[in-house]
PDB file of C-alpha atoms in Angstrom:
ATOM      1  CA  UNK A 446      89.569 107.056 102.638  1.00 58.00           C
ATOM      2  CA  UNK A 447      86.227 105.938 101.178  1.00 57.00           C
ATOM      3  CA  UNK A 448      83.931 105.495 104.196  1.00 57.00           C
ATOM      4  CA  UNK A 449      81.547 103.207 102.273  1.00 56.00           C
ATOM      5  CA  UNK A 450      84.454 100.939 101.448  1.00 57.00           C
ATOM      6  CA  UNK A 451      85.575 100.961 105.071  1.00 55.00           C
ATOM      7  CA  UNK A 452      82.256 100.295 106.799  1.00 47.00           C
ATOM      8  CA  UNK A 453      80.126  98.691 104.098  1.00 48.00           C
ATOM      9  CA  UNK A 454      76.374  98.380 104.560  1.00 52.00           C
ATOM     10  CA  UNK A 455      74.787  98.621 108.002  1.00 45.00           C
ATOM     11  CA  UNK A 456      72.740  95.706 109.362  1.00 48.00           C
ATOM     12  CA  UNK A 457      70.893  96.024 112.664  1.00 44.00           C
ATOM     13  CA  UNK A 458      71.815  92.508 113.805  1.00 43.00           C
ATOM     14  CA  UNK A 459      75.481  93.498 113.756  1.00 50.00           C
ATOM     15  CA  UNK A 460      74.735  95.671 116.773  1.00 48.00           C
ATOM     16  CA  UNK A 461      73.782  92.548 118.724  1.00 48.00           C
ATOM     17  CA  UNK A 462      77.291  91.203 118.144  1.00 51.00           C
ATOM     18  CA  UNK A 463      79.055  94.543 118.394  1.00 48.00           C
ATOM     19  CA  UNK A 464      77.970  95.641 121.869  1.00 49.00           C
ATOM     20  CA  UNK A 465      79.115  92.469 123.694  1.00 56.00           C
ATOM     21  CA  UNK A 466      82.480  92.706 121.920  1.00 51.00           C
ATOM     22  CA  UNK A 467      82.880  96.334 122.945  1.00 53.00           C
ATOM     23  CA  UNK A 468      81.932  95.431 126.511  1.00 50.00           C
ATOM     24  CA  UNK A 469      84.458  92.577 126.476  1.00 44.00           C
ATOM     25  CA  UNK A 470      87.329  94.885 125.484  1.00 49.00           C
ATOM     26  CA  UNK A 471      86.198  97.472 128.040  1.00 47.00           C
ATOM     27  CA  UNK A 472      86.178  94.919 130.883  1.00 40.00           C
ATOM     28  CA  UNK A 473      89.426  93.300 129.747  1.00 43.00           C
ATOM     29  CA  UNK A 474      91.047  96.707 129.630  1.00 38.00           C
ATOM     30  CA  UNK A 475      92.592  96.296 126.183  1.00 51.00           C
ATOM     31  CA  UNK A 476      93.013  99.882 125.048  1.00 81.00           C
ATOM     32  CA  UNK A 477      93.614 100.501 121.352  1.00 86.00           C
ATOM     33  CA  UNK A 478      97.184 101.649 122.020  1.00 87.00           C
ATOM     34  CA  UNK A 479      98.019  98.397 123.814  1.00 87.00           C
ATOM     35  CA  UNK A 480      96.443  96.268 121.067  1.00 88.00           C
ATOM     36  CA  UNK A 481      98.307  98.254 118.425  1.00 94.00           C
ATOM     37  CA  UNK A 482     101.611  97.723 120.254  1.00 93.00           C
ATOM     38  CA  UNK A 483     100.994  93.966 120.156  1.00 93.00           C
ATOM     39  CA  UNK A 484     100.334  94.093 116.419  1.00 94.00           C
ATOM     40  CA  UNK A 485     103.483  96.157 115.856  1.00 95.00           C
ATOM     41  CA  UNK A 486     105.591  93.602 117.692  1.00 94.00           C
ATOM     42  CA  UNK A 487     103.952  90.756 115.777  1.00 95.00           C
ATOM     43  CA  UNK A 488     104.692  92.507 112.459  1.00 95.00           C
ATOM     44  CA  UNK A 489     108.291  93.131 113.525  1.00 92.00           C
ATOM     45  CA  UNK A 490     108.863  89.483 114.467  1.00 93.00           C
ATOM     46  CA  UNK A 491     107.331  88.275 111.211  1.00 94.00           C
ATOM     47  CA  UNK A 492     109.510  90.670 109.198  1.00 91.00           C
ATOM     48  CA  UNK A 493     112.656  89.474 110.989  1.00 89.00           C
ATOM     49  CA  UNK A 494     112.069  86.010 109.527  1.00 92.00           C
ATOM     50  CA  UNK A 495     112.107  87.246 105.934  1.00 90.00           C
ATOM     51  CA  UNK A 496     115.171  86.865 103.749  1.00 87.00           C
ATOM     52  CA  UNK A 497     115.005  89.750 101.305  1.00 82.00           C
ATOM     53  CA  UNK A 498     116.019  89.111  97.691  1.00 82.00           C
ATOM     54  CA  UNK A 499     115.901  91.376  94.644  1.00 74.00           C
ATOM     55  CA  UNK A 500     112.862  89.445  93.410  1.00 80.00           C
ATOM     56  CA  UNK A 501     110.696  89.505  96.532  1.00 86.00           C
ATOM     57  CA  UNK A 502     111.807  93.063  97.358  1.00 84.00           C
ATOM     58  CA  UNK A 503     110.039  94.310  94.238  1.00 83.00           C
ATOM     59  CA  UNK A 504     107.015  92.129  95.017  1.00 89.00           C
ATOM     60  CA  UNK A 505     106.872  93.567  98.542  1.00 90.00           C
ATOM     61  CA  UNK A 506     107.190  97.114  97.149  1.00 87.00           C
ATOM     62  CA  UNK A 507     104.204  96.558  94.862  1.00 88.00           C
ATOM     63  CA  UNK A 508     102.196  95.025  97.697  1.00 91.00           C
ATOM     64  CA  UNK A 509     103.047  97.949 100.005  1.00 90.00           C
ATOM     65  CA  UNK A 510     102.172 100.456  97.300  1.00 86.00           C
ATOM     66  CA  UNK A 511      98.759  98.848  96.720  1.00 89.00           C
ATOM     67  CA  UNK A 512      97.734  98.604 100.384  1.00 90.00           C
ATOM     68  CA  UNK A 513      94.318 100.152 100.943  1.00 88.00           C
ATOM     69  CA  UNK A 514      93.120 100.148 104.536  1.00 90.00           C
ATOM     70  CA  UNK A 515      92.493 102.772 107.208  1.00 90.00           C
ATOM     71  CA  UNK A 516      95.908 102.418 108.846  1.00 94.00           C
ATOM     72  CA  UNK A 517      97.938 102.262 105.619  1.00 92.00           C
ATOM     73  CA  UNK A 518      96.129 105.309 104.222  1.00 90.00           C
ATOM     74  CA  UNK A 519      97.321 107.502 107.094  1.00 91.00           C
ATOM     75  CA  UNK A 520     100.664 105.785 107.718  1.00 93.00           C
ATOM     76  CA  UNK A 521     101.830 106.109 104.120  1.00 89.00           C
ATOM     77  CA  UNK A 522     100.878 109.790 104.110  1.00 87.00           C
ATOM     78  CA  UNK A 523     102.881 110.613 107.242  1.00 87.00           C
ATOM     79  CA  UNK A 524     105.692 108.271 106.165  1.00 83.00           C
ATOM     80  CA  UNK A 525     106.513 110.717 103.358  1.00 74.00           C
ATOM     81  CA  UNK A 526     107.691 113.211 105.961  1.00 69.00           C
ATOM     82  CA  UNK A 527     111.350 113.116 106.891  1.00 63.00           C
ATOM     83  CA  UNK A 528     110.678 115.184 110.005  1.00 69.00           C
ATOM     84  CA  UNK A 529     108.878 112.400 111.883  1.00 77.00           C
ATOM     85  CA  UNK A 530     110.359 109.295 113.458  1.00 80.00           C
ATOM     86  CA  UNK A 531     108.562 105.966 113.678  1.00 86.00           C
ATOM     87  CA  UNK A 532     106.939 106.720 117.030  1.00 88.00           C
ATOM     88  CA  UNK A 533     105.623 110.019 115.702  1.00 90.00           C
ATOM     89  CA  UNK A 534     104.054 108.192 112.763  1.00 91.00           C
ATOM     90  CA  UNK A 535     102.340 105.682 115.045  1.00 94.00           C
ATOM     91  CA  UNK A 536     101.003 108.490 117.247  1.00 93.00           C
ATOM     92  CA  UNK A 537      99.661 110.234 114.152  1.00 94.00           C
ATOM     93  CA  UNK A 538      97.806 107.074 113.054  1.00 94.00           C
ATOM     94  CA  UNK A 539      96.362 106.640 116.541  1.00 92.00           C
ATOM     95  CA  UNK A 540      95.215 110.245 116.467  1.00 92.00           C
ATOM     96  CA  UNK A 541      93.431 109.649 113.155  1.00 93.00           C
ATOM     97  CA  UNK A 542      91.829 106.493 114.557  1.00 89.00           C
ATOM     98  CA  UNK A 543      90.522 108.301 117.631  1.00 87.00           C
ATOM     99  CA  UNK A 544      89.234 111.140 115.483  1.00 87.00           C
ATOM    100  CA  UNK A 545      87.357 108.696 113.242  1.00 86.00           C
ATOM    101  CA  UNK A 546      86.062 106.570 116.125  1.00 80.00           C
ATOM    102  CA  UNK A 547      84.625 109.661 117.841  1.00 78.00           C
ATOM    103  CA  UNK A 548      82.305 110.057 114.845  1.00 76.00           C
ATOM    104  CA  UNK A 549      80.864 106.541 115.128  1.00 63.00           C
ATOM    105  CA  UNK A 550      77.608 106.015 117.001  1.00 57.00           C
ATOM    106  CA  UNK A 551      77.063 102.317 116.296  1.00 66.00           C
ATOM    107  CA  UNK A 552      78.877  99.401 117.891  1.00 63.00           C
ATOM    108  CA  UNK A 553      79.185  97.601 114.550  1.00 69.00           C
ATOM    109  CA  UNK A 554      81.043 100.476 112.946  1.00 70.00           C
ATOM    110  CA  UNK A 555      83.285 100.779 115.985  1.00 76.00           C
ATOM    111  CA  UNK A 556      84.244  97.105 115.749  1.00 76.00           C
ATOM    112  CA  UNK A 557      84.750  97.306 111.972  1.00 80.00           C
ATOM    113  CA  UNK A 558      86.988 100.355 112.385  1.00 83.00           C
ATOM    114  CA  UNK A 559      88.981  98.717 115.164  1.00 84.00           C
ATOM    115  CA  UNK A 560      89.478  95.504 113.193  1.00 83.00           C
ATOM    116  CA  UNK A 561      90.448  97.373 110.043  1.00 88.00           C
ATOM    117  CA  UNK A 562      92.870  99.561 111.975  1.00 91.00           C
ATOM    118  CA  UNK A 563      94.626  96.724 113.805  1.00 93.00           C
ATOM    119  CA  UNK A 564      94.736  94.262 110.899  1.00 91.00           C
ATOM    120  CA  UNK A 565      95.814  97.050 108.593  1.00 92.00           C
ATOM    121  CA  UNK A 566      98.562  98.064 110.990  1.00 95.00           C
ATOM    122  CA  UNK A 567      99.951  94.534 111.151  1.00 96.00           C
ATOM    123  CA  UNK A 568      99.904  94.077 107.360  1.00 95.00           C
ATOM    124  CA  UNK A 569     101.290  97.548 106.651  1.00 95.00           C
ATOM    125  CA  UNK A 570     104.046  97.461 109.244  1.00 95.00           C
ATOM    126  CA  UNK A 571     105.157  93.964 108.283  1.00 95.00           C
ATOM    127  CA  UNK A 572     105.935  95.289 104.790  1.00 94.00           C
ATOM    128  CA  UNK A 573     107.357  98.506 106.240  1.00 92.00           C
ATOM    129  CA  UNK A 574     109.785  96.627 108.487  1.00 91.00           C
ATOM    130  CA  UNK A 575     110.835  94.294 105.684  1.00 89.00           C
ATOM    131  CA  UNK A 576     111.463  97.102 103.211  1.00 85.00           C
ATOM    132  CA  UNK A 577     112.576 100.018 105.360  1.00 74.00           C
ATOM    133  CA  UNK A 578     114.537  98.240 108.054  1.00 53.00           C
ATOM    134  CA  UNK A 579     116.390  95.823 105.789  1.00 51.00           C
ATOM    135  CA  UNK A 580     116.734  98.002 102.702  1.00 47.00           C
ATOM    136  CA  UNK A 581     118.332 101.134 104.080  1.00 43.00           C
ATOM    137  CA  UNK A 582     118.019 103.237 100.962  1.00 53.00           C
ATOM    138  CA  UNK A 583     115.298 105.153  99.171  1.00 72.00           C
ATOM    139  CA  UNK A 584     113.375 103.706  96.249  1.00 82.00           C
ATOM    140  CA  UNK A 585     115.036 104.462  92.907  1.00 87.00           C
ATOM    141  CA  UNK A 586     114.217 103.982  89.220  1.00 91.00           C
ATOM    142  CA  UNK A 587     115.981 100.607  89.250  1.00 89.00           C
ATOM    143  CA  UNK A 588     113.375  99.428  91.783  1.00 88.00           C
ATOM    144  CA  UNK A 589     110.421 100.183  89.530  1.00 91.00           C
ATOM    145  CA  UNK A 590     111.772  99.477  86.047  1.00 93.00           C
ATOM    146  CA  UNK A 591     111.441  96.119  84.311  1.00 91.00           C
ATOM    147  CA  UNK A 592     114.561  94.630  82.739  1.00 83.00           C
ATOM    148  CA  UNK A 593     118.016  94.129  84.184  1.00 76.00           C
ATOM    149  CA  UNK A 594     119.665  97.059  82.380  1.00 88.00           C
ATOM    150  CA  UNK A 595     116.652  99.264  81.632  1.00 92.00           C
ATOM    151  CA  UNK A 596     117.369 101.846  84.325  1.00 93.00           C
ATOM    152  CA  UNK A 597     121.055 102.158  83.332  1.00 93.00           C
ATOM    153  CA  UNK A 598     120.187 102.519  79.632  1.00 95.00           C
ATOM    154  CA  UNK A 599     117.578 105.147  80.434  1.00 96.00           C
ATOM    155  CA  UNK A 600     119.843 107.137  82.780  1.00 95.00           C
ATOM    156  CA  UNK A 601     122.639 107.117  80.167  1.00 95.00           C
ATOM    157  CA  UNK A 602     120.126 108.373  77.607  1.00 96.00           C
ATOM    158  CA  UNK A 603     119.004 111.236  79.881  1.00 95.00           C
ATOM    159  CA  UNK A 604     122.619 112.239  80.469  1.00 95.00           C
ATOM    160  CA  UNK A 605     123.385 112.215  76.741  1.00 95.00           C
ATOM    161  CA  UNK A 606     120.363 114.442  76.134  1.00 93.00           C
ATOM    162  CA  UNK A 607     121.465 116.798  78.940  1.00 93.00           C
ATOM    163  CA  UNK A 608     118.268 116.167  80.899  1.00 93.00           C
ATOM    164  CA  UNK A 609     120.372 115.280  83.963  1.00 94.00           C
ATOM    165  CA  UNK A 610     124.006 115.728  84.989  1.00 92.00           C
ATOM    166  CA  UNK A 611     126.543 113.085  86.017  1.00 90.00           C
ATOM    167  CA  UNK A 612     125.041 113.059  89.541  1.00 89.00           C
ATOM    168  CA  UNK A 613     121.509 112.600  88.156  1.00 92.00           C
ATOM    169  CA  UNK A 614     120.480 116.144  89.107  1.00 91.00           C
ATOM    170  CA  UNK A 615     117.687 117.453  86.896  1.00 91.00           C
ATOM    171  CA  UNK A 616     118.922 120.103  84.432  1.00 91.00           C
ATOM    172  CA  UNK A 617     115.728 120.984  82.545  1.00 86.00           C
ATOM    173  CA  UNK A 618     113.009 123.377  83.685  1.00 84.00           C
ATOM    174  CA  UNK A 619     110.161 121.608  81.894  1.00 85.00           C
ATOM    175  CA  UNK A 620     109.147 119.098  84.543  1.00 91.00           C
ATOM    176  CA  UNK A 621     105.877 118.352  82.753  1.00 92.00           C
ATOM    177  CA  UNK A 622     107.713 117.145  79.672  1.00 92.00           C
ATOM    178  CA  UNK A 623     110.069 115.103  81.851  1.00 94.00           C
ATOM    179  CA  UNK A 624     107.100 113.530  83.659  1.00 94.00           C
ATOM    180  CA  UNK A 625     105.460 112.549  80.360  1.00 94.00           C
ATOM    181  CA  UNK A 626     108.618 110.735  79.295  1.00 95.00           C
ATOM    182  CA  UNK A 627     108.365 108.570  82.416  1.00 95.00           C
ATOM    183  CA  UNK A 628     104.653 108.066  81.825  1.00 94.00           C
ATOM    184  CA  UNK A 629     105.509 106.849  78.322  1.00 95.00           C
ATOM    185  CA  UNK A 630     107.785 104.231  79.909  1.00 96.00           C
ATOM    186  CA  UNK A 631     105.010 103.148  82.263  1.00 95.00           C
ATOM    187  CA  UNK A 632     102.472 102.899  79.447  1.00 94.00           C
ATOM    188  CA  UNK A 633     104.883 100.626  77.578  1.00 95.00           C
ATOM    189  CA  UNK A 634     105.772  98.526  80.630  1.00 94.00           C
ATOM    190  CA  UNK A 635     109.378  99.629  81.000  1.00 95.00           C
ATOM    191  CA  UNK A 636     108.342 101.193  84.295  1.00 95.00           C
ATOM    192  CA  UNK A 637     106.288  98.502  86.025  1.00 93.00           C
ATOM    193  CA  UNK A 638     102.611  99.489  85.572  1.00 92.00           C
ATOM    194  CA  UNK A 639     101.739  97.816  88.890  1.00 90.00           C
ATOM    195  CA  UNK A 640     103.292 100.776  90.689  1.00 90.00           C
ATOM    196  CA  UNK A 641     101.020 103.714  91.420  1.00 88.00           C
ATOM    197  CA  UNK A 642     101.936 107.252  90.401  1.00 89.00           C
ATOM    198  CA  UNK A 643     102.815 108.161  94.002  1.00 87.00           C
ATOM    199  CA  UNK A 644     105.588 105.549  94.001  1.00 89.00           C
ATOM    200  CA  UNK A 645     106.849 106.679  90.593  1.00 92.00           C
ATOM    201  CA  UNK A 646     106.959 110.268  91.874  1.00 91.00           C
ATOM    202  CA  UNK A 647     108.921 109.131  94.931  1.00 88.00           C
ATOM    203  CA  UNK A 648     111.421 107.214  92.778  1.00 91.00           C
ATOM    204  CA  UNK A 649     111.848 110.219  90.463  1.00 93.00           C
ATOM    205  CA  UNK A 650     112.395 112.586  93.386  1.00 90.00           C
ATOM    206  CA  UNK A 651     115.061 110.328  94.864  1.00 88.00           C
ATOM    207  CA  UNK A 652     116.723 109.670  91.507  1.00 92.00           C
ATOM    208  CA  UNK A 653     116.843 113.270  90.292  1.00 92.00           C
ATOM    209  CA  UNK A 654     117.149 115.113  93.631  1.00 85.00           C
ATOM    210  CA  UNK A 655     114.145 117.334  93.005  1.00 88.00           C
ATOM    211  CA  UNK A 656     110.432 117.572  93.833  1.00 87.00           C
ATOM    212  CA  UNK A 657     107.545 116.474  91.627  1.00 87.00           C
ATOM    213  CA  UNK A 658     104.273 117.363  93.322  1.00 81.00           C
ATOM    214  CA  UNK A 659     101.144 115.315  92.650  1.00 83.00           C
ATOM    215  CA  UNK A 660      99.312 118.211  91.016  1.00 86.00           C
ATOM    216  CA  UNK A 661     102.031 118.806  88.427  1.00 86.00           C
ATOM    217  CA  UNK A 662     102.287 115.075  87.770  1.00 89.00           C
ATOM    218  CA  UNK A 663      98.527 114.670  87.307  1.00 88.00           C
ATOM    219  CA  UNK A 664      98.250 117.637  84.960  1.00 90.00           C
ATOM    220  CA  UNK A 665     101.322 116.670  82.954  1.00 90.00           C
ATOM    221  CA  UNK A 666     100.077 113.224  81.958  1.00 89.00           C
ATOM    222  CA  UNK A 667      96.841 114.645  80.539  1.00 90.00           C
ATOM    223  CA  UNK A 668      98.615 116.962  78.080  1.00 91.00           C
ATOM    224  CA  UNK A 669      99.376 115.830  74.535  1.00 90.00           C
ATOM    225  CA  UNK A 670     103.125 115.277  73.911  1.00 91.00           C
ATOM    226  CA  UNK A 671     104.973 117.884  71.833  1.00 91.00           C
ATOM    227  CA  UNK A 672     106.826 117.046  68.619  1.00 93.00           C
ATOM    228  CA  UNK A 673     110.072 117.100  70.590  1.00 93.00           C
ATOM    229  CA  UNK A 674     108.690 114.602  73.100  1.00 94.00           C
ATOM    230  CA  UNK A 675     107.494 112.372  70.262  1.00 95.00           C
ATOM    231  CA  UNK A 676     111.026 112.318  68.912  1.00 95.00           C
ATOM    232  CA  UNK A 677     112.295 111.328  72.353  1.00 95.00           C
ATOM    233  CA  UNK A 678     109.741 108.502  72.483  1.00 96.00           C
ATOM    234  CA  UNK A 679     110.963 107.198  69.146  1.00 95.00           C
ATOM    235  CA  UNK A 680     114.574 107.189  70.305  1.00 95.00           C
ATOM    236  CA  UNK A 681     113.653 105.449  73.541  1.00 95.00           C
ATOM    237  CA  UNK A 682     111.624 102.897  71.593  1.00 95.00           C
ATOM    238  CA  UNK A 683     114.739 101.909  69.641  1.00 94.00           C
ATOM    239  CA  UNK A 684     117.112 101.566  72.581  1.00 94.00           C
ATOM    240  CA  UNK A 685     114.577  99.869  74.890  1.00 93.00           C
ATOM    241  CA  UNK A 686     112.911  97.671  72.250  1.00 91.00           C
ATOM    242  CA  UNK A 687     109.491  99.285  72.590  1.00 90.00           C
ATOM    243  CA  UNK A 688     106.887  98.818  69.861  1.00 84.00           C
ATOM    244  CA  UNK A 689     105.868 102.395  69.082  1.00 73.00           C
TER     245      UNK A 689
END
């Protein structure tokens, strides 16, 4: 995470405020783990009050995808692993916090880091609990595509072209070409452009039961489409009403 974005500029008078606050937490005995546990419970209670609909689910997904704070940066990275439970993920974030805090020599930076970590945890986990505890399935193309029938039309098209089988398993070896087709849909707002590439990759992996690493994805979208891909774009433009 960008350290300048996290800590901002340093002002000496912030130290005057920072040291008493650090002393207060030291005397009160509020360890970071205890304060984090309180934020987790607060996020959980807030999430329990949400009634999830198809509309606000997609809004929450976009908001979760665009989170950018110290806690969310590390939590979303470890959340990709299927070998870690929730407690493991929290321990990992605490480990990253302690590692970062050990590098800070000023009270102001310590307080900024602590505030960012705790506020970020509450905001991140509220969305996590809403989306992952109430929607017990992985994100799919239908979650990121605009239009009621867009995902069905697109999947039917891929099956007709023998890109995928009846179970949506990927049949082609050219992942780069396949990635560029999805990028074409994002560029023309069939795939919601508010979603970052990491979320699109996740949806593709879940939909097609295969892996698309970030490196391949990044390289693929910089390469000029082939004549075959251009023909695919034209066909998609007709069936999805894209101006191309």
